Short mmCIF file of C-alpha atoms in Angstrom, two decimals:
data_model
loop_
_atom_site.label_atom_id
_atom_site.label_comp_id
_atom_site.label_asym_id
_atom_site.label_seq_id
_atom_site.Cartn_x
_atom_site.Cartn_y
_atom_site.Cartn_z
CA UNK A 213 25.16 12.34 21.08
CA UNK A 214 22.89 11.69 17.88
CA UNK A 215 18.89 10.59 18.40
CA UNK A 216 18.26 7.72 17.09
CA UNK A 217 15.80 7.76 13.84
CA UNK A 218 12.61 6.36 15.16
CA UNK A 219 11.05 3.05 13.24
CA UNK A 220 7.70 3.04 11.67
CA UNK A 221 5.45 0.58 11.07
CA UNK A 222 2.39 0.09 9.05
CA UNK A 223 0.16 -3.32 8.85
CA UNK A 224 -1.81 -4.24 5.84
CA UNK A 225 -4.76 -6.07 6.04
CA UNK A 226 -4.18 -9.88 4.51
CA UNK A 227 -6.31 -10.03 1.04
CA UNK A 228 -7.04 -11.85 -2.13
CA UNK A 229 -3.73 -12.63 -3.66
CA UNK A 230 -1.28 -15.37 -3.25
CA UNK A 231 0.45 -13.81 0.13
CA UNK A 232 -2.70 -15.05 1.76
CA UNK A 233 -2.29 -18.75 2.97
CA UNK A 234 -6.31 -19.41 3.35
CA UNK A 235 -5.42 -23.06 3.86
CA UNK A 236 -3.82 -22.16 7.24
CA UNK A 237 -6.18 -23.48 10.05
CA UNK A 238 -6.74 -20.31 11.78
CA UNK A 239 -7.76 -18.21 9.18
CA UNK A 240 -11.04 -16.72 8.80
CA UNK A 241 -13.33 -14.75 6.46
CA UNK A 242 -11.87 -11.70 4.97
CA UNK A 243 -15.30 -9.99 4.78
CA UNK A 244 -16.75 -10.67 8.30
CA UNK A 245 -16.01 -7.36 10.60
CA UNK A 246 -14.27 -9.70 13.38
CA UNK A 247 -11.80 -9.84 11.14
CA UNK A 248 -11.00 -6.97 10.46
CA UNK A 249 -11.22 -5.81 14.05
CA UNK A 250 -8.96 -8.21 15.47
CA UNK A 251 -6.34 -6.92 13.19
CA UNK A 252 -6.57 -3.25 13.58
CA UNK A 253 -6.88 -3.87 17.74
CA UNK A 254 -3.44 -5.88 17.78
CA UNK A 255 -1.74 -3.44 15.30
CA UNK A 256 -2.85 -0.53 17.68
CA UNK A 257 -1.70 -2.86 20.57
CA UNK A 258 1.73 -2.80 18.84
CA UNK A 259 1.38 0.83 18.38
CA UNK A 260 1.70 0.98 14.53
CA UNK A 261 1.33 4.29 12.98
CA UNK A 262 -1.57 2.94 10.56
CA UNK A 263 -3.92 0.03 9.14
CA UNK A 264 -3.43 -0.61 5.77
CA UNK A 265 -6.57 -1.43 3.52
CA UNK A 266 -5.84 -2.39 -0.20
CA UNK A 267 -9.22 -1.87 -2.60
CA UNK A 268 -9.89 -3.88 -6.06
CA UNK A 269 -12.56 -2.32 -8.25
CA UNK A 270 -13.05 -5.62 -10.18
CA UNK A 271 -12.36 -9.33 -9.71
CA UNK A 272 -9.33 -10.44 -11.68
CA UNK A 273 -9.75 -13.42 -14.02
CA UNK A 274 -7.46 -15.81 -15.83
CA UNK A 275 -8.30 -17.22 -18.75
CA UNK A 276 -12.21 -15.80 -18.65
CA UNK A 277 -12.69 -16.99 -14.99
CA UNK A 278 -12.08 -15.16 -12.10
CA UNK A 279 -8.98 -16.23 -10.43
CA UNK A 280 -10.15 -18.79 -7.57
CA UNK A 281 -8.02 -16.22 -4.91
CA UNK A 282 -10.33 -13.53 -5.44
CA UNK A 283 -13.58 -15.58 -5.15
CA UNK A 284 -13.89 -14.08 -1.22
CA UNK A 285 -13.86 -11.02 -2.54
CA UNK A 286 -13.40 -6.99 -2.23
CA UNK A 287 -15.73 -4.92 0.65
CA UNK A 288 -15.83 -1.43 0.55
CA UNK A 289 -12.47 0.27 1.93
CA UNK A 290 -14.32 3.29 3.45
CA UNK A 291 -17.03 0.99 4.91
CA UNK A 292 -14.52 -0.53 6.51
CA UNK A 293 -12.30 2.29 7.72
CA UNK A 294 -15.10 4.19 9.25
CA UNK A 295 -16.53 1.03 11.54
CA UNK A 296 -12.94 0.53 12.44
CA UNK A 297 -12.75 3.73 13.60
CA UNK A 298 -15.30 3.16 16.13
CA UNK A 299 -13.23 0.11 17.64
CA UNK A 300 -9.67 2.08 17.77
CA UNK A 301 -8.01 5.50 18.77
CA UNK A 302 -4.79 5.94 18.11
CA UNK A 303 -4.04 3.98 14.36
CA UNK A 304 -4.15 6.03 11.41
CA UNK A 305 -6.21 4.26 8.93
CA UNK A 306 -5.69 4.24 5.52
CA UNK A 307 -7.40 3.26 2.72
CA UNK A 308 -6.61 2.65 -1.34
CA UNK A 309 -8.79 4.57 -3.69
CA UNK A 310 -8.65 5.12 -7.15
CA UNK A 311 -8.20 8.75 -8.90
CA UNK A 312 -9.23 7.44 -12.42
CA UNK A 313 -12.90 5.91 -11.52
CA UNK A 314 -13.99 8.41 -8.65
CA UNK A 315 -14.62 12.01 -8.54
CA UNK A 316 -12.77 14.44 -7.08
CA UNK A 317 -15.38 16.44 -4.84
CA UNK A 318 -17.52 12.75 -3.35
CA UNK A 319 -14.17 11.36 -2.58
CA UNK A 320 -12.81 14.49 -1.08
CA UNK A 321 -16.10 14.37 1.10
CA UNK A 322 -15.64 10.91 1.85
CA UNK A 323 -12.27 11.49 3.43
CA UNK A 324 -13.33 14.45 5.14
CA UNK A 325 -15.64 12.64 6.82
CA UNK A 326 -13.41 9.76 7.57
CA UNK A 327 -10.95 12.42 9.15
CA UNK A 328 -13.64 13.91 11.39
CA UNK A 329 -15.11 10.49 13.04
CA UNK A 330 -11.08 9.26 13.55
CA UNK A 331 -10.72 12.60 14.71
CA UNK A 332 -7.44 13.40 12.53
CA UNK A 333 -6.49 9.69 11.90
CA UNK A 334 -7.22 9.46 7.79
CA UNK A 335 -5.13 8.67 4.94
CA UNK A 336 -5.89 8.30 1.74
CA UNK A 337 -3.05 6.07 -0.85
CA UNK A 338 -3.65 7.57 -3.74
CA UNK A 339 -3.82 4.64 -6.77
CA UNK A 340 -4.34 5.04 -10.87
CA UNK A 341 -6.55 2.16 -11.83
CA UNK A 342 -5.37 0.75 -15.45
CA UNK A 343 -7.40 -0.50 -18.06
CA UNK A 344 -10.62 -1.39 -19.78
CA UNK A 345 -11.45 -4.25 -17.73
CA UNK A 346 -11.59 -1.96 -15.13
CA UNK A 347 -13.32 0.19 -16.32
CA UNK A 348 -15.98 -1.57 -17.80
CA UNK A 349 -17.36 -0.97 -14.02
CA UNK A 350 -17.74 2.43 -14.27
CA UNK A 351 -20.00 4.34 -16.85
CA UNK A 352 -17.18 6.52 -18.45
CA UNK A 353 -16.00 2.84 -19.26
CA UNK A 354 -12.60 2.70 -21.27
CA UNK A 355 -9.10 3.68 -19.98
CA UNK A 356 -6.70 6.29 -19.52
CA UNK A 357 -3.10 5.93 -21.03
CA UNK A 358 -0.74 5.48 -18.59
CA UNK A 359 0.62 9.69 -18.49
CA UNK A 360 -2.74 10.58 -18.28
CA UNK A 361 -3.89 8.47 -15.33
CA UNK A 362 -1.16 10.45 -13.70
CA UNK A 363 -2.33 14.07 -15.02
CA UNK A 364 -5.46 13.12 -14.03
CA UNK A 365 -4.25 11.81 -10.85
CA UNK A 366 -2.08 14.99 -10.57
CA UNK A 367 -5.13 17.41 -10.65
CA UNK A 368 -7.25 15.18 -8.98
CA UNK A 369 -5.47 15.79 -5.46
CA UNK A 370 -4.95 19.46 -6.22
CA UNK A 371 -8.37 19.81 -6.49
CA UNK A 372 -9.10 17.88 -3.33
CA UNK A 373 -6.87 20.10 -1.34
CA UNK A 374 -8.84 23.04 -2.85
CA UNK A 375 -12.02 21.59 -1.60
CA UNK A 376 -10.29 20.47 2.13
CA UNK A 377 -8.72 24.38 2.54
CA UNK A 378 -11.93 26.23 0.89
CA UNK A 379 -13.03 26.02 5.09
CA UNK A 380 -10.44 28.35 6.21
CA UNK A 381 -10.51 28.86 9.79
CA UNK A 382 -10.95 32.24 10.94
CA UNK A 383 -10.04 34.67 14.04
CA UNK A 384 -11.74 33.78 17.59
CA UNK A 385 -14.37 35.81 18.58
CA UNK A 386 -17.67 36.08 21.22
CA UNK A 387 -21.27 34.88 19.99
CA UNK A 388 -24.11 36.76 21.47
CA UNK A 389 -23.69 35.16 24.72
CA UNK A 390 -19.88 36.01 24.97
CA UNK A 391 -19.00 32.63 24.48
CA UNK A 392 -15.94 32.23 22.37
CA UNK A 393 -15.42 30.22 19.60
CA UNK A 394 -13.50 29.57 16.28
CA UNK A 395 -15.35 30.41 13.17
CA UNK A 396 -14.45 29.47 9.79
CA UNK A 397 -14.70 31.49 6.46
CA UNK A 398 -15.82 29.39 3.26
CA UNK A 399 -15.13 30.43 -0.05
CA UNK A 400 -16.65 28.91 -3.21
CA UNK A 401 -14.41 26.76 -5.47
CA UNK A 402 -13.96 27.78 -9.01
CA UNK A 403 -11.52 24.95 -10.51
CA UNK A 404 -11.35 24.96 -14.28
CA UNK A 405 -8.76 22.37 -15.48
CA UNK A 406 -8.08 19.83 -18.10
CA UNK A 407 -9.74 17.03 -15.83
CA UNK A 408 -12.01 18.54 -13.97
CA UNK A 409 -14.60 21.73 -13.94
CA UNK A 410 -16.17 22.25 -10.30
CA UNK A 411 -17.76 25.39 -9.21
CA UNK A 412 -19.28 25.67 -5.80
CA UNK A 413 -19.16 25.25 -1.98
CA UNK A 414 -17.56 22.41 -0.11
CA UNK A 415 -20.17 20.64 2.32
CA UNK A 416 -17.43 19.73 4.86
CA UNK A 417 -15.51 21.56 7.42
CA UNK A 418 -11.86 22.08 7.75
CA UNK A 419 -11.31 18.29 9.41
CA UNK A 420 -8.55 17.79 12.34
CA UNK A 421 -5.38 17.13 10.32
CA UNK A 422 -6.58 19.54 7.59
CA UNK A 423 -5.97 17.10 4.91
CA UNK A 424 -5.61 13.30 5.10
CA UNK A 425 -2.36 12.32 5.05
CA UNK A 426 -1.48 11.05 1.20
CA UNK A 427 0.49 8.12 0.74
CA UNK A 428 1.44 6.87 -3.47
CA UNK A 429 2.35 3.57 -4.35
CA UNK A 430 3.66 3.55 -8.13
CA UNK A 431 7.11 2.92 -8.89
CA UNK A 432 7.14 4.33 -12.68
CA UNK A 433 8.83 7.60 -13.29
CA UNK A 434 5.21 9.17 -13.13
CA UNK A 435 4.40 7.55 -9.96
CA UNK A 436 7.68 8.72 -8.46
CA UNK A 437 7.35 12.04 -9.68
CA UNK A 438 3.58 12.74 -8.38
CA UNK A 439 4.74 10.92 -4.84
CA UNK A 440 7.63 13.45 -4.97
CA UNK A 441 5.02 16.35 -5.21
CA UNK A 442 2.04 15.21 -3.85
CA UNK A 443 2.74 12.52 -1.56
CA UNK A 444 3.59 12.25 2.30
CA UNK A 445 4.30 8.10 2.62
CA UNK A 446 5.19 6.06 -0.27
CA UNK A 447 4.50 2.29 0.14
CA UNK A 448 7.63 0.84 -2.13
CA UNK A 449 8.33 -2.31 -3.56
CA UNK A 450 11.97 -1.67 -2.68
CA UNK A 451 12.52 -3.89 -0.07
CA UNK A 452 16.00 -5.35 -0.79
CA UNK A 453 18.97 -3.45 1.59
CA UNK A 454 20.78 -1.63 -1.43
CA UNK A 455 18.01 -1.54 -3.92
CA UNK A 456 16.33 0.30 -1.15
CA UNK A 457 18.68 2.75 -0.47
CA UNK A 458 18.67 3.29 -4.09
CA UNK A 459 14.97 3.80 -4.13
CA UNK A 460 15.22 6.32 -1.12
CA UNK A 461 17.87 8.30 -3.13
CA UNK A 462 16.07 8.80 -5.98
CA UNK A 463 13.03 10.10 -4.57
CA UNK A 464 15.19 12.43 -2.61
CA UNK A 465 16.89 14.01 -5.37
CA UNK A 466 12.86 13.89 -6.60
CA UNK A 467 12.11 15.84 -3.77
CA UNK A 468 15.30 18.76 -3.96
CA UNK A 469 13.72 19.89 -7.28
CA UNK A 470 9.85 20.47 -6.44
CA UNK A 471 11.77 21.78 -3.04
CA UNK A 472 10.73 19.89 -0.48
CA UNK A 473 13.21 18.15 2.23
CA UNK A 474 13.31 13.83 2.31
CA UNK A 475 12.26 14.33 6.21
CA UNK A 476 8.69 15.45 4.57
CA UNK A 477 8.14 12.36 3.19
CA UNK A 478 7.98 8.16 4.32
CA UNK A 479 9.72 5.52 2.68
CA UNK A 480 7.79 2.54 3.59
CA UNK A 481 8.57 -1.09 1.52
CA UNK A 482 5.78 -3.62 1.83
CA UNK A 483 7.85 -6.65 3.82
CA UNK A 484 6.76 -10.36 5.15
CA UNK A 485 8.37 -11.56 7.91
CA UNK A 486 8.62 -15.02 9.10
CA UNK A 487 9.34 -15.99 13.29
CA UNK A 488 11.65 -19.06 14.48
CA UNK A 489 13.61 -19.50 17.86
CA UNK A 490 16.62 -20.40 15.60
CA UNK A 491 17.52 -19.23 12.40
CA UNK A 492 16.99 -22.74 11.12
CA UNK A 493 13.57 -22.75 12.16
CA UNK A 494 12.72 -20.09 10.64
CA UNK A 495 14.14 -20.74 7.37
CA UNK A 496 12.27 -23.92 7.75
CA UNK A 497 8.82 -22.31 8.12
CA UNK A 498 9.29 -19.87 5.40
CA UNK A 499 9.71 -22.84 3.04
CA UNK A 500 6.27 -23.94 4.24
CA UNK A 501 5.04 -21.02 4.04
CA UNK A 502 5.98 -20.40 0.43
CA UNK A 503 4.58 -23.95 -0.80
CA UNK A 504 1.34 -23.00 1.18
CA UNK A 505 1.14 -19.80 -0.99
CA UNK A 506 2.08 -21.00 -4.28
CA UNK A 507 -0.57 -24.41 -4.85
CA UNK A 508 -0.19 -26.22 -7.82
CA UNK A 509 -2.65 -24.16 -9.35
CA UNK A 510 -1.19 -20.90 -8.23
CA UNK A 511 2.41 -21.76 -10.10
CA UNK A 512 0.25 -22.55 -13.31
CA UNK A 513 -1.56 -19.30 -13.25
CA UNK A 514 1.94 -17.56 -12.64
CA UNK A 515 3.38 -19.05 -15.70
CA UNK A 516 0.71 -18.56 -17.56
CA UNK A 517 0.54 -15.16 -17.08
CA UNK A 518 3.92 -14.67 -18.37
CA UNK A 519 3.65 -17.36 -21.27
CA UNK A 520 0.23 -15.93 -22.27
CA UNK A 521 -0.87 -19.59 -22.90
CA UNK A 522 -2.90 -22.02 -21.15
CA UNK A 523 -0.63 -24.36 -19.60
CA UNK A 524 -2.59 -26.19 -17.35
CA UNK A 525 -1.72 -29.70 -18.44
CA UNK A 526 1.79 -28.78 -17.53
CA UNK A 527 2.95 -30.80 -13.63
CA UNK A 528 4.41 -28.70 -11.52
CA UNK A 529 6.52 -31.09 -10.39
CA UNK A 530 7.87 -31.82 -13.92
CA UNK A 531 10.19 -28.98 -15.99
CA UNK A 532 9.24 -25.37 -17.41
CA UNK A 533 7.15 -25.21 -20.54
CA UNK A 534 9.63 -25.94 -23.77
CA UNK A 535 6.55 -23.64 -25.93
CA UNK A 536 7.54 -20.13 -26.27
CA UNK A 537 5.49 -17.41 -24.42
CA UNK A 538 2.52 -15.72 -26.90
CA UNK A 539 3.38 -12.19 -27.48
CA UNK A 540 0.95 -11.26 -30.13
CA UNK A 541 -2.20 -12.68 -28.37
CA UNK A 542 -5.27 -10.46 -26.67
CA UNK A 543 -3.69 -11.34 -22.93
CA UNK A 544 -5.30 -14.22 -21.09
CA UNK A 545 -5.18 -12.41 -17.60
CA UNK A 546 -7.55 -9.19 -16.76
CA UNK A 547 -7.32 -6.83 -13.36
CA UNK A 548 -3.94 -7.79 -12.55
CA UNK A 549 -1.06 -5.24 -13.42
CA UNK A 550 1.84 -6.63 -15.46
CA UNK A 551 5.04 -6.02 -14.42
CA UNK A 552 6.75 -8.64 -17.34
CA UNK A 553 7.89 -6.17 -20.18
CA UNK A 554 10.05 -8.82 -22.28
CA UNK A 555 8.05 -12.27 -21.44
CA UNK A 556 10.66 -13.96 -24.17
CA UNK A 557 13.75 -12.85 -22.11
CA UNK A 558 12.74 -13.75 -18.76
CA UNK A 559 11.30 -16.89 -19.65
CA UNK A 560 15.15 -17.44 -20.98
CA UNK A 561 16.02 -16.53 -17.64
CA UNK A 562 14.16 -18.60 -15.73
CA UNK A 563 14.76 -21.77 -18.12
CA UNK A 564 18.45 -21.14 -16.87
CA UNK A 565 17.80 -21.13 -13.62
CA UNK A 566 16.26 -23.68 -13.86
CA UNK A 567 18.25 -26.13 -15.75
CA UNK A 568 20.97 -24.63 -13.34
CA UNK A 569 19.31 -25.84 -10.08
CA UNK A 570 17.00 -28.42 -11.27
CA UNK A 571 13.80 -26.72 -10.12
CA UNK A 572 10.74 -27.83 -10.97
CA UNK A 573 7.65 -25.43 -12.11
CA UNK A 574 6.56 -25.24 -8.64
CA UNK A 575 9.86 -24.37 -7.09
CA UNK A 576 11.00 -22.32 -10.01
CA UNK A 577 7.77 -19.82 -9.10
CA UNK A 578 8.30 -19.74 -5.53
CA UNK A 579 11.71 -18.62 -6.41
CA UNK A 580 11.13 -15.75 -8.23
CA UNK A 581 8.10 -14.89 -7.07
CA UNK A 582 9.30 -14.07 -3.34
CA UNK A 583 9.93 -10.51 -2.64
CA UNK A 584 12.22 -9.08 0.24
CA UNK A 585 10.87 -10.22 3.76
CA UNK A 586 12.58 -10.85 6.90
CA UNK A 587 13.14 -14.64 7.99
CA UNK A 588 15.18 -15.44 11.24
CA UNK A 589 14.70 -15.11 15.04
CA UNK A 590 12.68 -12.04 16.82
CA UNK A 591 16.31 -10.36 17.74
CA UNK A 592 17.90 -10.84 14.63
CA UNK A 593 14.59 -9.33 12.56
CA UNK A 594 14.52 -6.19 15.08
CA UNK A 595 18.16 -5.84 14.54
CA UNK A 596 17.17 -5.71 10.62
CA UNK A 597 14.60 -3.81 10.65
CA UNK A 598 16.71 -0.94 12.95
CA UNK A 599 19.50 -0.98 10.32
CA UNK A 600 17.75 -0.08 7.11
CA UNK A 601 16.23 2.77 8.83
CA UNK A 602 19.39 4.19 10.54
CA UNK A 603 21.00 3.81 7.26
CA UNK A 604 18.68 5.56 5.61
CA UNK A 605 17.38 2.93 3.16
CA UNK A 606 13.74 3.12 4.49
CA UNK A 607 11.60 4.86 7.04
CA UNK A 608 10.36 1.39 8.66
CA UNK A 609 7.92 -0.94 6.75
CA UNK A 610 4.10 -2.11 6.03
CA UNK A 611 4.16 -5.69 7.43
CA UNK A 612 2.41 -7.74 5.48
CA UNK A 613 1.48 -11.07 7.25
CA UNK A 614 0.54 -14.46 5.53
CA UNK A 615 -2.47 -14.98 7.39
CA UNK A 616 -5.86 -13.31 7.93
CA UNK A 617 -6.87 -12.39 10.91
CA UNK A 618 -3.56 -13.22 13.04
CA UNK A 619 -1.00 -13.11 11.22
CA UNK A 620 0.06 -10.21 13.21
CA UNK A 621 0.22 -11.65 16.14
CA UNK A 622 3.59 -13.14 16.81
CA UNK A 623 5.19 -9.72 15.21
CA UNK A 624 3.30 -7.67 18.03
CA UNK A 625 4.00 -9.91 21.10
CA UNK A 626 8.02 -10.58 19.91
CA UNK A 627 9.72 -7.98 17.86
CA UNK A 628 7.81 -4.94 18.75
CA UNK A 629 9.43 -4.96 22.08
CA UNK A 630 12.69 -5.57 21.02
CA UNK A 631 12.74 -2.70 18.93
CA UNK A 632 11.25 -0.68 22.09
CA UNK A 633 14.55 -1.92 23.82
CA UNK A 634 16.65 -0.57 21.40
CA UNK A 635 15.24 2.84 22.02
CA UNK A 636 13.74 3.22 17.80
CA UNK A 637 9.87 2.76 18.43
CA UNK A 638 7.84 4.62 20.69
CA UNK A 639 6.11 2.98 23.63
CA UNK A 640 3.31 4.56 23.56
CA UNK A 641 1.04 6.69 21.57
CA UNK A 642 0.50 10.56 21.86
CA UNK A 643 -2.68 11.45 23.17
CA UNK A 644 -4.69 13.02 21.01
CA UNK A 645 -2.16 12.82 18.06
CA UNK A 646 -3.43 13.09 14.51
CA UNK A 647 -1.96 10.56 12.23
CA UNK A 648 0.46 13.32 10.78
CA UNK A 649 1.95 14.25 14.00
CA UNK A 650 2.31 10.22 14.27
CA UNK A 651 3.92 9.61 11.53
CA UNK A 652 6.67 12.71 12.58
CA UNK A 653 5.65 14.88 9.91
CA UNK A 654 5.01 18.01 12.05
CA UNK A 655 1.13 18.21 11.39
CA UNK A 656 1.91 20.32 9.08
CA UNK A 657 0.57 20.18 5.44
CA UNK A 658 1.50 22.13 2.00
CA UNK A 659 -1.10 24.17 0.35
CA UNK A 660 -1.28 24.22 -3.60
CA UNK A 661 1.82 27.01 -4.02
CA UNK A 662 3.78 24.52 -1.88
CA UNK A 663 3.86 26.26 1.23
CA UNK A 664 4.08 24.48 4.91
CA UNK A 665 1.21 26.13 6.62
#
């Protein structure tokens, strides 16, 4: 009889983009530590494998103003991580950090660190940060081209695993009082590359997991290929059945040619979810839902983004812009990552749609602005989620809720123990697991020649 492939779950932490409904009556500051406490408590209470914390190095802005959902705005992940850590112990926590405005030996410290007060509980999501704007924070200033945020990415981890293994633990043997212990041997680093030149000793010891566990979030070709080396959980966009499967595919084939096996590494899509006691119901909330998180100003900012223009004396309950978007023009939006390569031929698109459907602005955005989630009763969602992983189109999920702190909440007390009852998520944690050995990835980590040690 086959074992069923287990279910894992990650939470992300609610934060400054339109996801967030900060209209909704429960929800609180997303910079006060309550918050960020009560989540991490109820995702350990439903025994997720990991917290979630997203990082922005600069406020975006729109049109020279920062965009009014960022005005709460960005703490410190590693601030963050390490007080949580003092509140849970079991949840891996994980944190997004940038390899194109840090350096390679503080951060590698940082996370050390981190991994010796969770004892073995760190991660660290790897991100390439993208342009001047950003990096008009920094004093290198300027901005990488795309390839070489990922070279420099690339080299960036290798050197952080040279740092994490240059404590290499040695045989057991007797002090002076014939007490035994393990020693460790440290060796200086001597890392000439073309990012980075670092001679010297690593202040840290060899933490419990080794290394943090990496996770990788970009989805270009470059992105794929550095999660295929490099990586241990990638957090996809991929959250559609097929188009997920597809995703999970190519990374394997990824995988077969820097020869490693797909049960080394997580396929985890970012996925809302919304609760009703009929289907109905919950098709009826997630309309709310989706009106709560794109405002009137919110579908004007989305437009304008693509059109490049200032369209704010557009309604949003009247029809789509007739003005064609402004290609040639210094863009109007800064921080925010464009996914629009041809604005001219999906604004085409969406002026079909529509003129098909009769959608306004407003419900034209919330149309194509929703990504995969799950929308129907607790069984039916459990049901979903068990599918896509025992077909192999994902290794579970990061849940992202609408609301901040709580949005967790109903997930944890109604589909978590259905998926228990099916026999796909564990019931409790290990004692004394690191967040690698919770994840089912053996505890076991490559060195730089690829090896499993």
């Amino acid at each position: 009889m086959s074992t069923k492939r287990q279910v894992h779950l990650a939470a992300h932490f609610p934060g400054v983009n339109n996801t967030t409904v900060w209209s909704d009556d429960r929800a609180e500051s997303q910079i006060a530590f309550s918050s960020f406490e009560h989540f991490a408590r109820n995702a350990e209470r439903g025994r997720f494998d990991f917290l979630f914390l997203a990082e922005g190095l600069r406020l975006r802005e729109q049109k020279g103003r920062v965009h009014d959902l960022d005005v709460v705005g960005r703490p410190n992940t590693l601030a963050v991580l390490a007080a949580l850590a003092g509140v849970t112990s079991h949840i891996g926590l994980v944190g997004t950090l940038s390899a194109t405005f840090n350096e390679p030996v503080e951060l590698a410290k940082q996370l050390a660190t981190l991994d010796h007060l969770t004892e073995g509980r760190a991660g660290w999501n790897v991100v390439t940060s993208s342009d001047a704007f950003h990096g008009a924070n920094f004093r290198r200033g300027g901005f990488l081209d795309h390839a070489d945020r990922y070279t420099r990415a690339a080299e960036f981890v290798e050197l952080a695993r040279e740092l994490w293994d240059s404590w290499q633990p040695d045989a057991v043997v007797a002090d002076a009082a014939g007490v035994y212990a393990e020693r460790s041997r440290i060796r200086d680093v001597d890392h000439h590359g073309p990012q980075f030149d670092v001679t010297g000793t690593f202040p840290v010891p060899r933490s419990p997991q080794r290394h943090p566990v990496l996770v990788q979030a970009g989805d270009s070709d470059e992105g794929r290929d550095l999660a295929a080396a490099q990586a241990e959980v990638v957090f996809s966009l991929h959250t559609e059945f097929e188009d997920a499967r597809r995703f999970s595919d190519d990374l394997a084939a990824r995988l077969a040619r820097v020869g490693r096996s797909r049960d080394e590494l997580l396929v985890l899509p970012g996925a809302t979810f919304t609760l009703g006691d009929t289907r109905a119901e919950a098709e009826e909330r997630s309309r709310a839902i989706r009106r709560a998180q794109v405002s009137p100003a919110t579908a004007i900012a989305f437009l304008e983004q693509v059109w490049n223009r200032d369209l704010s004396s557009y309604d949003v309950d009247g029809p789509l812009p007739e003005v064609e978007p402004d290609v040639d023009a210094d863009t109007i939006t800064r921080g925010r990552v464009r996914h629009v390569r041809d604005p001219r031929a999906v604004v085409q698109t969406w002026r079909e749609q529509a003129a098909a459907d009769r959608l306004s602005i407003r419900e034209l955005v919330i149309r194509v602005s929703t990504r995969g989630g799950f929308v129907g009763t607790p069984s039916s969602i459990a049901a979903e989620i068990d599918r896509y992983v025992q077909e192999r189109a994902t290794d579970g999920f990061v849940v992202v809720p609408h609301t901040n702190p709580y949005g967790l909440d109903e997930f944890v007390d109604s589909v978590v123990p259905l998926l228990q009852e099916r026999g796909v998520y564990r019931e409790q944690y290990e004692d004394g697991a690191t967040l690698r050995e919770t994840l089912g990835l053996s505890g076991r980590v490559r060195d730089r020649q690829g090896v499993l040690a």
